[in-house]
Structures are given as C-alpha cells and as structure tokens.
Coordinates of C-alpha atoms and ligand atoms in Angstrom, one line a residue:
M1 CA 19.5 8.8 15.6
R2 CA 19.8 10.3 12.0
N3 CA 17.2 12.5 10.9
G4 CA 16.6 12.6 7.3
D5 CA 19.5 10.8 6.2
T6 CA 18.6 7.4 6.0
L7 CA 19.3 6.2 2.8
F8 CA 22.4 3.9 2.3
I9 CA 23.8 4.2 -1.1
D10 CA 27.6 2.6 -2.3
G11 CA 28.5 2.7 1.3
K12 CA 27.4 6.3 2.0
W13 CA 24.2 7.7 4.2
C14 CA 22.6 10.5 2.7
A15 CA 19.3 12.4 2.2
A16 CA 16.6 12.1 -0.7
D17 CA 17.9 14.6 -3.4
D18 CA 15.0 16.8 -3.2
G19 CA 15.7 16.7 0.9
R20 CA 11.7 14.9 1.3
T21 CA 11.4 13.1 4.1
F22 CA 8.9 11.4 6.1
R23 CA 7.7 11.0 9.6
V24 CA 8.2 7.9 11.8
T25 CA 5.8 7.6 14.1
D26 CA 5.4 5.3 17.5
P27 CA 2.1 3.2 17.1
A28 CA 1.7 3.3 21.2
T29 CA 1.3 7.0 21.5
G30 CA 1.1 8.6 18.0
A31 CA 4.3 10.7 19.0
V32 CA 6.6 11.5 16.2
I33 CA 10.1 9.8 16.9
A34 CA 12.1 10.7 13.7
T35 CA 12.1 11.7 10.1
A36 CA 13.5 9.2 7.2
A37 CA 14.5 10.0 3.8
D38 CA 11.9 9.6 1.1
G39 CA 13.6 8.0 -1.4
G40 CA 12.4 8.1 -5.1
T41 CA 12.9 7.0 -8.7
A42 CA 16.1 8.7 -8.8
E43 CA 17.8 7.6 -5.4
T44 CA 16.5 4.0 -6.4
D45 CA 18.2 4.0 -9.5
R46 CA 21.5 5.1 -8.0
A47 CA 21.0 2.1 -5.3
I48 CA 20.6 -0.4 -8.1
A49 CA 23.5 0.9 -10.1
A50 CA 25.8 0.8 -6.9
A51 CA 24.3 -3.0 -6.2
H52 CA 25.3 -3.5 -10.1
E53 CA 28.9 -2.2 -9.6
A54 CA 29.4 -4.0 -6.7
F55 CA 28.3 -7.4 -7.9
D56 CA 31.5 -8.7 -10.0
T57 CA 33.7 -7.9 -7.1
W58 CA 31.8 -9.2 -4.1
S59 CA 30.6 -12.2 -6.1
A60 CA 34.5 -13.0 -6.9
E61 CA 35.3 -12.5 -3.1
N62 CA 35.8 -15.6 -1.6
A63 CA 33.5 -17.2 0.8
Y64 CA 35.4 -17.3 4.1
R65 CA 35.9 -13.0 3.8
R66 CA 32.0 -12.9 2.9
A67 CA 31.4 -14.9 6.2
E68 CA 33.6 -13.0 8.1
V69 CA 31.8 -9.7 7.3
L70 CA 28.5 -11.2 8.4
W71 CA 30.3 -12.7 11.9
R72 CA 31.3 -9.3 12.6
T73 CA 28.1 -8.2 12.1
H74 CA 26.4 -10.7 14.2
A75 CA 28.7 -9.7 17.0
L76 CA 27.7 -6.0 16.8
M77 CA 24.1 -6.9 16.5
T78 CA 24.6 -9.1 19.5
E79 CA 26.6 -6.5 21.8
R80 CA 23.9 -3.9 20.8
A81 CA 20.8 -5.8 21.1
E82 CA 19.3 -4.0 23.7
D83 CA 19.4 -0.9 22.0
L84 CA 18.3 -2.4 19.0
A85 CA 15.4 -3.7 21.0
A86 CA 14.5 -0.2 22.3
L87 CA 14.5 1.0 19.3
M88 CA 11.8 -1.6 17.8
T89 CA 9.6 -1.3 20.9
Q90 CA 9.3 2.3 19.9
E91 CA 8.9 2.1 16.3
Q92 CA 7.1 -1.1 16.0
G93 CA 5.4 -1.3 19.7
K94 CA 6.2 -4.8 20.7
P95 CA 7.0 -5.2 24.4
L96 CA 10.7 -4.9 25.1
K97 CA 11.3 -8.7 25.8
A98 CA 9.5 -9.8 22.4
A99 CA 12.0 -7.2 21.0
L100 CA 14.8 -8.3 22.6
N101 CA 13.9 -12.2 21.0
E102 CA 13.4 -10.9 17.6
V103 CA 16.9 -9.2 17.7
R104 CA 18.6 -12.6 18.6
Y105 CA 16.3 -14.6 16.5
A106 CA 17.6 -11.6 13.6
A107 CA 21.3 -12.6 14.6
D108 CA 20.8 -16.2 14.3
F109 CA 20.4 -15.5 10.3
L110 CA 23.4 -13.6 10.3
A111 CA 25.3 -16.4 12.1
W112 CA 23.7 -19.0 10.2
F113 CA 24.4 -17.7 6.6
A114 CA 27.9 -17.1 7.7
E115 CA 28.6 -20.4 7.9
E116 CA 26.6 -21.6 4.9
A117 CA 28.4 -19.2 2.7
K118 CA 31.2 -21.8 3.3
R119 CA 28.9 -24.6 1.9
V120 CA 27.7 -23.3 -1.3
Y121 CA 28.8 -27.1 -3.0
G122 CA 28.8 -28.2 -6.8
S123 CA 28.7 -31.3 -7.8
S124 CA 29.6 -33.7 -10.4
I125 CA 27.7 -36.0 -12.6
P126 CA 28.7 -39.1 -14.2
S127 CA 28.1 -38.8 -18.0
S128 CA 27.1 -41.7 -20.5
R129 CA 29.7 -40.6 -23.1
G130 CA 33.5 -41.7 -22.1
G131 CA 35.1 -38.3 -23.1
Q132 CA 32.6 -35.8 -21.0
R133 CA 32.3 -34.8 -17.8
F134 CA 29.9 -32.9 -16.1
S135 CA 29.9 -30.7 -13.4
V136 CA 27.5 -28.6 -11.7
L137 CA 28.5 -24.9 -9.9
R138 CA 26.1 -22.9 -7.8
Q139 CA 26.5 -19.1 -8.3
P140 CA 25.3 -15.7 -7.1
V141 CA 22.1 -14.7 -9.1
G142 CA 23.2 -11.2 -9.1
V143 CA 21.6 -7.9 -7.8
V144 CA 18.8 -8.9 -5.4
A145 CA 16.0 -6.4 -4.6
G146 CA 14.3 -7.3 -0.7
I147 CA 10.8 -5.6 0.3
T148 CA 10.3 -6.5 3.8
P149 CA 7.4 -5.8 6.5
W150 CA 6.8 -3.8 9.7
N151 CA 5.9 -6.6 11.8
Y152 CA 9.2 -8.1 12.4
P153 CA 11.3 -5.2 11.2
V154 CA 14.9 -6.7 12.1
S155 CA 14.6 -10.2 11.7
M156 CA 12.7 -10.0 7.8
I157 CA 16.0 -8.0 7.0
T158 CA 18.6 -10.3 8.4
R159 CA 16.7 -13.2 6.7
K160 CA 17.3 -11.5 3.3
V161 CA 20.3 -9.5 3.5
A162 CA 22.6 -12.7 5.1
P163 CA 21.6 -15.0 2.7
A164 CA 22.1 -12.6 -0.1
V165 CA 25.7 -11.2 1.0
A166 CA 26.7 -15.1 1.9
A167 CA 25.9 -16.4 -1.5
G168 CA 27.8 -13.3 -3.3
C169 CA 25.0 -11.2 -4.3
S170 CA 24.6 -7.6 -3.8
I171 CA 21.2 -6.2 -2.5
V172 CA 18.9 -3.0 -2.6
L173 CA 16.7 -2.8 0.4
K174 CA 13.3 -1.3 0.5
P175 CA 12.0 -1.6 4.1
A176 CA 8.5 -0.6 5.3
E177 CA 7.5 2.8 5.3
Q178 CA 6.6 2.3 9.3
T179 CA 9.9 0.9 10.5
P180 CA 12.7 2.4 8.3
L181 CA 14.8 3.3 11.5
C182 CA 15.1 -0.5 12.6
A183 CA 16.4 -1.1 9.1
V184 CA 18.8 1.9 9.4
A185 CA 20.3 0.7 12.5
V186 CA 20.8 -3.0 10.8
F187 CA 22.5 -1.4 7.7
E188 CA 24.6 0.6 10.7
L189 CA 25.6 -2.7 11.7
L190 CA 26.8 -4.0 8.3
A191 CA 28.8 -0.8 7.3
E192 CA 30.6 -0.9 10.7
A193 CA 31.4 -4.2 9.9
G194 CA 33.3 -3.6 6.8
L195 CA 30.6 -4.6 4.3
P196 CA 32.3 -3.2 1.1
P197 CA 30.2 0.1 -0.7
G198 CA 27.6 -1.0 -2.8
V199 CA 26.9 -4.8 -1.6
A200 CA 23.8 -3.7 0.4
N201 CA 22.2 -0.4 -0.1
L202 CA 19.1 1.1 1.4
V203 CA 16.1 3.1 0.4
T204 CA 13.8 4.2 2.9
T205 CA 10.6 5.6 1.3
S206 CA 6.7 6.4 2.2
R207 CA 6.0 5.5 -1.8
P208 CA 6.5 2.2 -2.0
A209 CA 5.1 1.4 -5.2
E210 CA 6.8 3.9 -6.8
V211 CA 10.4 2.7 -5.4
G212 CA 9.1 -1.1 -6.1
A213 CA 8.2 -0.4 -9.7
R214 CA 11.7 0.8 -10.5
L215 CA 13.2 -2.2 -8.4
L216 CA 10.9 -4.7 -10.6
D217 CA 11.5 -3.0 -13.9
S218 CA 15.4 -2.8 -13.7
P219 CA 16.8 -5.5 -16.1
L220 CA 19.8 -5.1 -13.8
V221 CA 17.8 -6.7 -10.9
R222 CA 18.0 -10.4 -11.0
K223 CA 15.8 -11.6 -7.9
L224 CA 13.0 -10.3 -5.8
T225 CA 12.7 -11.3 -2.4
F226 CA 9.8 -10.1 -0.8
T227 CA 7.6 -10.6 2.7
G228 CA 4.5 -8.6 3.1
S229 CA 0.7 -9.5 2.0
T230 CA -0.8 -11.9 -0.5
E231 CA -2.2 -9.0 -2.6
V232 CA 0.9 -7.0 -3.1
G233 CA 2.8 -10.1 -3.4
K234 CA 1.0 -11.2 -6.4
D235 CA 1.4 -7.9 -8.3
L236 CA 4.7 -8.1 -7.8
T237 CA 5.1 -11.6 -8.9
A238 CA 3.4 -10.6 -12.1
R239 CA 5.3 -7.5 -12.7
A240 CA 8.7 -9.7 -12.1
A241 CA 7.6 -11.8 -15.1
A242 CA 8.8 -9.1 -17.6
T243 CA 12.0 -9.0 -16.6
M244 CA 12.2 -12.7 -16.0
K245 CA 13.7 -12.3 -12.2
R246 CA 13.4 -15.2 -10.0
V247 CA 11.1 -14.6 -6.8
S248 CA 10.8 -15.7 -3.6
M249 CA 7.5 -14.4 -1.6
E250 CA 6.6 -15.0 2.1
L251 CA 3.2 -13.7 2.1
G252 CA -0.1 -14.2 4.4
G253 CA -1.6 -17.0 5.9
H254 CA -4.6 -18.5 8.1
A255 CA -3.1 -21.0 10.1
P256 CA -5.2 -23.6 11.7
M257 CA -4.4 -24.8 15.2
I258 CA -6.1 -28.2 15.9
V259 CA -6.7 -29.4 19.6
F260 CA -7.5 -32.8 19.8
D261 CA -9.5 -34.4 22.8
D262 CA -6.6 -36.7 23.5
A263 CA -4.2 -33.5 24.2
D264 CA -4.3 -31.6 27.6
P265 CA -6.6 -29.1 26.9
V266 CA -4.8 -26.8 29.5
H267 CA -1.3 -27.1 27.8
A268 CA -2.8 -26.4 24.5
A269 CA -4.6 -23.2 25.6
K270 CA -1.3 -21.9 26.8
G271 CA 0.2 -22.7 23.8
A272 CA -2.8 -20.9 21.6
A273 CA -2.5 -17.8 24.3
L274 CA 1.4 -17.5 23.3
V275 CA 1.2 -17.9 19.8
K276 CA -2.3 -15.9 19.2
F277 CA -1.1 -12.8 21.0
L278 CA 2.3 -12.9 19.9
N279 CA 3.3 -9.3 18.3
T280 CA -0.3 -8.7 18.8
G281 CA -1.4 -11.4 16.3
Q282 CA 0.5 -9.5 13.8
A283 CA 2.1 -12.3 12.7
C284 CA 1.8 -14.5 9.2
I285 CA 2.1 -17.6 11.3
S286 CA -0.6 -16.7 13.8
P287 CA -3.3 -19.2 14.4
N288 CA -6.7 -17.8 12.7
R289 CA -8.6 -20.7 13.5
I290 CA -8.3 -22.7 16.7
F291 CA -10.2 -26.0 15.9
V292 CA -10.9 -27.6 19.6
Q293 CA -12.2 -31.1 19.6
R294 CA -15.8 -30.7 21.4
S295 CA -15.3 -32.7 24.5
V296 CA -12.3 -30.7 25.6
L297 CA -13.9 -27.5 24.6
P298 CA -14.8 -26.1 28.2
A299 CA -11.5 -26.9 29.4
F300 CA -9.9 -25.2 26.6
T301 CA -12.0 -22.0 26.5
D302 CA -11.6 -21.6 30.7
A303 CA -7.9 -22.0 30.4
L304 CA -7.7 -20.0 27.1
L305 CA -9.3 -17.2 29.0
D306 CA -7.5 -17.1 31.9
R307 CA -4.4 -16.6 30.2
V308 CA -6.0 -13.9 28.3
G309 CA -7.1 -12.1 31.3
K310 CA -3.6 -11.9 32.3
L311 CA -2.5 -10.2 29.4
V312 CA -1.3 -6.5 30.3
P313 CA -1.6 -4.3 27.3
G314 CA 0.5 -0.8 27.0
P315 CA 3.3 0.7 25.5
G316 CA 5.9 -1.9 25.1
H317 CA 8.8 0.1 27.2
R318 CA 6.7 0.1 30.2
P319 CA 7.3 -2.9 32.6
G320 CA 5.1 -5.7 32.8
V321 CA 3.3 -4.9 29.6
T322 CA 2.9 -8.1 27.5
I323 CA 0.9 -6.6 24.5
G324 CA 1.6 -4.1 22.5
P325 CA -0.4 -1.7 19.8
L326 CA -1.7 -2.3 16.1
V327 CA 0.1 -0.6 13.6
D328 CA -2.2 2.0 12.4
E329 CA -5.9 2.8 12.3
A330 CA -6.5 0.3 8.9
A331 CA -5.7 -2.7 11.3
L332 CA -7.8 -1.5 14.2
R333 CA -10.9 -1.1 11.5
K334 CA -10.1 -4.5 9.8
V335 CA -10.2 -6.6 13.3
T336 CA -13.6 -4.4 14.6
R337 CA -15.0 -5.3 11.3
Q338 CA -14.3 -9.1 11.8
V339 CA -15.0 -9.2 15.5
E340 CA -18.5 -7.4 14.7
D341 CA -19.2 -9.6 11.6
A342 CA -18.4 -12.5 13.8
V343 CA -20.9 -11.8 16.3
E344 CA -23.7 -10.7 14.0
K345 CA -23.5 -14.1 12.3
G346 CA -23.5 -16.0 15.9
A347 CA -20.2 -16.0 17.3
R348 CA -19.9 -15.6 21.3
L349 CA -17.8 -12.9 22.5
L350 CA -16.1 -14.2 25.6
A351 CA -13.2 -11.6 26.1
G352 CA -12.3 -8.0 24.7
G353 CA -14.1 -6.8 21.4
D354 CA -13.2 -3.5 21.3
R355 CA -10.7 -0.7 21.3
L356 CA -8.7 0.3 24.8
T357 CA -8.5 3.9 25.6
D358 CA -8.6 4.0 29.3
D359 CA -5.0 4.8 30.8
G360 CA -3.7 6.9 27.9
L361 CA -4.2 4.1 25.3
D362 CA -6.3 6.5 23.6
A363 CA -3.2 8.2 22.0
G364 CA -2.0 4.4 20.5
R365 CA -3.8 1.7 18.5
F366 CA -4.7 -0.7 21.0
F367 CA -7.2 -3.4 20.8
A368 CA -8.5 -5.6 23.6
P369 CA -7.1 -9.2 23.6
T370 CA -10.4 -11.1 22.5
V371 CA -11.6 -14.8 22.2
L372 CA -14.7 -15.6 19.7
A373 CA -16.2 -18.8 20.3
D374 CA -18.5 -20.9 18.2
V375 CA -16.9 -19.2 14.9
D376 CA -18.1 -20.9 11.7
E377 CA -17.6 -20.8 8.0
S378 CA -19.9 -18.0 7.6
M379 CA -17.6 -15.8 9.1
R380 CA -15.4 -13.1 7.6
I381 CA -12.6 -14.2 10.3
Y382 CA -13.0 -17.8 9.4
R383 CA -11.3 -17.0 5.7
E384 CA -9.7 -13.5 6.1
E385 CA -6.2 -13.0 7.9
T386 CA -6.9 -11.3 10.9
F387 CA -3.5 -9.7 12.0
G388 CA -4.6 -8.8 15.1
P389 CA -5.3 -10.2 19.2
V390 CA -8.3 -12.6 18.3
A391 CA -8.5 -15.9 19.0
A392 CA -11.5 -17.7 17.5
I393 CA -12.6 -20.8 18.5
V394 CA -14.1 -23.3 15.8
P395 CA -15.6 -26.7 17.6
F396 CA -15.1 -30.0 15.6
D397 CA -15.9 -33.6 16.2
D398 CA -13.5 -35.9 14.5
E399 CA -10.0 -36.1 12.6
S400 CA -11.2 -36.6 8.9
E401 CA -13.5 -33.5 9.2
V402 CA -11.0 -31.4 10.7
V403 CA -8.3 -32.0 8.7
R404 CA -10.7 -30.7 5.6
R405 CA -11.7 -28.0 7.3
A406 CA -8.1 -26.8 8.2
N407 CA -7.4 -27.1 4.4
D408 CA -10.1 -25.4 3.5
T409 CA -8.4 -21.9 3.0
E410 CA -6.2 -20.4 -0.1
Y411 CA -3.4 -19.9 2.0
G412 CA -1.0 -22.3 3.4
L413 CA 2.1 -21.3 5.7
A414 CA 1.9 -22.4 9.1
S415 CA -0.6 -25.2 11.2
Y416 CA -0.5 -26.5 14.5
L417 CA -1.7 -29.7 15.9
Y418 CA -2.2 -31.0 20.0
T419 CA -2.1 -34.5 20.5
R420 CA -0.7 -37.1 22.2
D421 CA -1.5 -39.9 20.0
L422 CA 1.6 -40.8 17.9
G423 CA -0.1 -42.3 14.5
R424 CA -2.4 -39.3 14.6
S425 CA 0.4 -36.8 14.8
V426 CA 2.0 -38.4 11.6
R427 CA -1.1 -38.8 9.8
V428 CA -2.3 -35.1 10.1
S429 CA 0.9 -33.3 9.7
E430 CA 1.1 -35.4 6.3
A431 CA -2.6 -34.6 5.3
L432 CA -2.1 -30.2 6.2
R433 CA -1.5 -28.9 3.2
F434 CA 1.2 -26.4 4.7
G435 CA 4.9 -25.4 4.6
I436 CA 5.1 -25.6 8.3
V437 CA 3.6 -28.0 11.1
G438 CA 4.1 -27.6 14.7
V439 CA 3.0 -30.8 16.5
N440 CA 2.7 -29.8 20.0
D441 CA 4.6 -26.9 19.1
I442 CA 4.0 -23.3 18.7
N443 CA 7.3 -22.2 17.6
P444 CA 8.4 -24.1 14.9
T445 CA 10.8 -21.4 13.4
A446 CA 14.4 -20.9 13.6
A447 CA 17.1 -19.9 11.2
A448 CA 18.3 -23.2 10.7
A449 CA 14.7 -24.6 9.7
P450 CA 13.1 -23.9 6.3
F451 CA 10.2 -21.1 6.5
G452 CA 7.7 -20.9 3.8
G453 CA 4.2 -21.4 2.5
V454 CA 2.5 -22.9 -0.5
G455 CA -0.8 -21.9 -2.0
M456 CA -1.3 -18.0 -1.7
S457 CA 1.4 -18.1 1.1
G458 CA 4.0 -17.6 -1.2
L459 CA 7.0 -19.3 -3.0
G460 CA 10.5 -20.5 -1.7
R461 CA 11.8 -21.0 1.6
E462 CA 14.1 -18.7 3.8
G463 CA 16.5 -19.8 6.3
G464 CA 17.9 -23.6 6.7
A465 CA 20.0 -24.9 4.0
H466 CA 17.1 -24.1 1.6
G467 CA 17.2 -20.4 2.2
I468 CA 20.5 -19.9 0.4
D469 CA 19.4 -21.7 -2.8
E470 CA 17.0 -18.7 -3.3
Y471 CA 20.1 -16.8 -4.1
L472 CA 22.0 -18.9 -6.1
D473 CA 21.5 -20.0 -10.3
V474 CA 22.5 -23.5 -11.1
K475 CA 25.3 -23.8 -13.8
L476 CA 25.8 -26.9 -15.3
V477 CA 29.7 -27.2 -17.3
G478 CA 30.1 -30.0 -19.6
V479 CA 33.6 -30.6 -20.5
C480 CA 34.7 -33.0 -23.6
L481 CA 38.3 -34.6 -23.1
P482 CA 40.5 -34.1 -26.1
Ligands
ADP501 P1 1.1 -5.3 5.0 O1 -0.4 -5.2 4.8 O2 1.6 -6.3 5.9 O3 1.6 -3.9 5.3 P2 2.4 -4.8 2.4 O4 2.2 -6.2 1.3 O5 1.3 -4.0 2.0 O6 2.0 -5.7 3.9 O7 3.6 -4.4 2.8 C1 4.8 -5.0 2.7 C2 5.9 -4.5 2.2 O8 5.5 -4.0 0.8 C3 6.3 -3.0 2.6 O9 7.6 -2.7 2.5 C4 5.5 -2.2 1.7 O10 6.1 -0.7 1.7 C5 5.8 -2.9 0.3 N1 4.8 -2.5 -0.7 C6 3.4 -2.3 -0.5 N2 3.2 -1.9 -1.8 C7 4.0 -2.1 -2.7 C8 4.3 -2.1 -3.9 N3 2.8 -1.6 -5.0 N4 5.3 -2.0 -4.6 C9 6.1 -2.5 -3.7 N5 6.3 -2.4 -2.5 C10 5.2 -2.5 -1.8

C-alpha cells in the first residue's frame, strides 16, 4: 500500500511538495490504516496543467482506442475485485459483501462507457436554404474536475472518470478525505491499463476547500462533476459560474417510500429494510420517510422489526456482519439528534435508538439499526436527510394525500412505491417529482440507467446513454456550398 505518495499527476505517483500527509482511519476501529499525501494549491495547479496538456492528444485519439483502455481497466478491476473490496471495507466500513457489490457496480461503469465511447453520434439537419448543410458534432468539453464522496468510494469515481475518458476529456479527481485509498486503487488500475499520462490525475487532500477553490477558479477547467452534500454543491455551482463551467451535481436526497394497502406488506418491509440499512443508511437514495397506508401498518411494522432484529452490526470484515459503522462522530451526533427530536415530539421508538458500544464496538462509530413509528411533519427527520440507519414510518390514509406529502420536500432524487395496482403505479410514478422512481423495486440503479435528481438534489444525469452527454459540447457546423 502507498504511504504518502498518493498524488497521481501526469502519469507519476508523488508526495505533496512539502511532504505533508494526513491519516486515513478505519471507521470500525479508529485505527490508522495509512497516510495519504495532503495535496494543496501547487499540486492541484500541476494536475490541471497536466490534464490541459494531455487533452489535445487524448481528445484526438480515436474512440476505439479510448474504449480499449477502459475495457482493460474493467478487466483489472474485475480480476482484483476481492482486494479492492477488502480495502473498501477497511477504509469505508461497509461489509465485505456490500463492498464487493460496489466494486462490480463500479466496473460496470467502465464497461458501459467503453461502449458509449463508440456511440458519440452526431446528426445532420435539413436547411431551408438550398446550398446550405448543417451538421451537429459532439465534442469533449475539455479538462474536467471531479469531486467524489466517501460513501461509495469506488463507484462514484468510475461513474465520473469513465464517461470523461470515454468522451475524450481529461480529468483531475479530488476524492473525499475519508477515502483516498480507494481512489488510489482505482488510479493504479487506470495506469496499469495504459491510460496515457495526464489524462486522469488524482489529488488526495485533507483540505477540500483549498483544492476545490483551485479547481473551480481555473479557467482551464471546463466542467465540474460533483457528488456530495447539497450545501457544498450549491457553493461550488455558484463559484463555477465565474468561469462559466458546465456542472453536474449529484446532491442529497430525502426519498419517500410509499407502501399502499394493495401491496404485500411483508414483501414491502423486506424491501424497506434492504434499502434503508444499505451502507448503514449512508446513501443519497436511502428512504427517509416510509409512508405506510394505515390498514397495512401493523403487518408492515412487524415484518420490518423482524428484519431489523436480524441485522448484525460490526466491523465489515467480520463474517456474518451485515451493517457497518457510520463514517464519523458528526454522523453519529446527527442521527442521535434526529432520533431524540422525533421521540420528544411523539414518535415511538420501536428498535435501536442509540450508539452501540458492546463487544468492542465502542472503538468505532456504530449506531443501532433503529425504527421510529408515528413520524410526522413536525420532526427534523421528516425534512432533514438522515444518512444513518433509522427507518422513519409515517402513517397515511389515501393516495392523493400521500403524493402531496411525498412531494413536500426540497429534494428530488429517489422515490419508491409498493403497489399491485397497475393504474396506481402509473399515476403515482408520474406524479412524484423525483429523478428516480422504483415501483416495487428498491434498486432502480444500474450503469445503463440515468441517475440523478431534480430540485435541491442536483443537475444532470450519470450513467446510461445520458451520462456521456455531460462531458460533450454540441457544435453546429453550417456549410454553404459554392
Ligand atoms: P458529506 O457531508 O457527504 O461528506 P460533502 O459535500 O462535505 O459531503 O463532501 C463531498 C465531497 O466534497 C468530498 O470530496 C469533500 O471533500 C468535498 N468538499 C467538501 N467541501 C468542499 C469545498 N468547500 N470545496 C470543494 N470540495 C469540497
């Protein structure tokens, strides 16, 4: 494992100029795993310059060659999936099986965009003038800055780097300070796959604002792609305006899950438990309000409690563990405050509710899988993103009421509904103001499908045929025939 030389600039691994490093810890034990280079202004500037220099050659490279590099990276990632998953478990905390699923999902983006590289089609448009021809070209935007979060520390990188590289862009990536090692592992694969120097550069740092400012203010950077909190995303979007960068923003969410009384409540509870406690609730598509129609409330709640009772919290590498720690103390405080606030305002605590400290868990940041009943609009959890293992159940009576309440959020990323009524599934999925709707489906995501939100959940889409558009400018060529 690298120690201190985790910057990847112009095809070379290096340390920070002043040798500065920061510690990377295991959230399950608090133990220091490694140190990473603490890049700053000078290193970021060099990474931007390298990307700028590489852009002309890489954008002129033919799409089949760009695809080959991505396919080779895909093959390497698939071959080393178990090592990568073990690293992710150590650095990020999720159980090994979940980490392995994430690595596979991450590799899917490499394969998908390797194929999309070859499908950057243009078009021709008839003109009303006889001697004129219009053609439309799609060309790479230029140098891209990518900023990624810690909760999905491998797939959020391939979801940005793969389409950028496929489109012919070059990129400077700044990963989250909690998970630089996963980023290093991805970049080692890209280098081994033969990506030319400067096409993808990595700046690890404990100073996101400093590196971010440099990336944002540089006129050479033509696009920002960000996944993280709405708060930071708003600031970065405003700052990007000064140099008129393209932006894509994958921000927070406050997903509603609606369980209608025509659905099987036990099946719905199984889905709710799987998606709510996935990644310890640290996902922007995690259901934050689980609306359950009153007549199926007892059956749903019993089935959910049964599932929650079977979850096994612990360090992710321990066999049998199904739910890992929270990322840091601030996350623990936020979840605790939301639960206390809800209980004070009348919610019933049916399971969990506090930090776990037995069996050595006190060294990490573990919160008990929690179920709250009778949640309502007066409570913080009804509006604030939780990003933790708390299932908040909200009773409701009818369809129009629940659609209105589900839409009553500034966010608009994922939403879910359970119903066996075909008409209702169409009506409600059309009425929900979210970028993603899962109908009896808790996993409406894939490399082949567009992912993204509306409202304060962000701008743009990642994945699918839409994902590469974010890295392409449209150029019109008008030709007058002599
Ligand atoms: P979270 O609350 O999930 O950690 P953040 O939005 O704080 O979400 O972090 C997501 C990513 O944004 C991380 O890579 C983080 O380092 C980065 N980040 C946070 N603040 C800034 C900033 N001011 N400028 C640039 N990047 C930032």
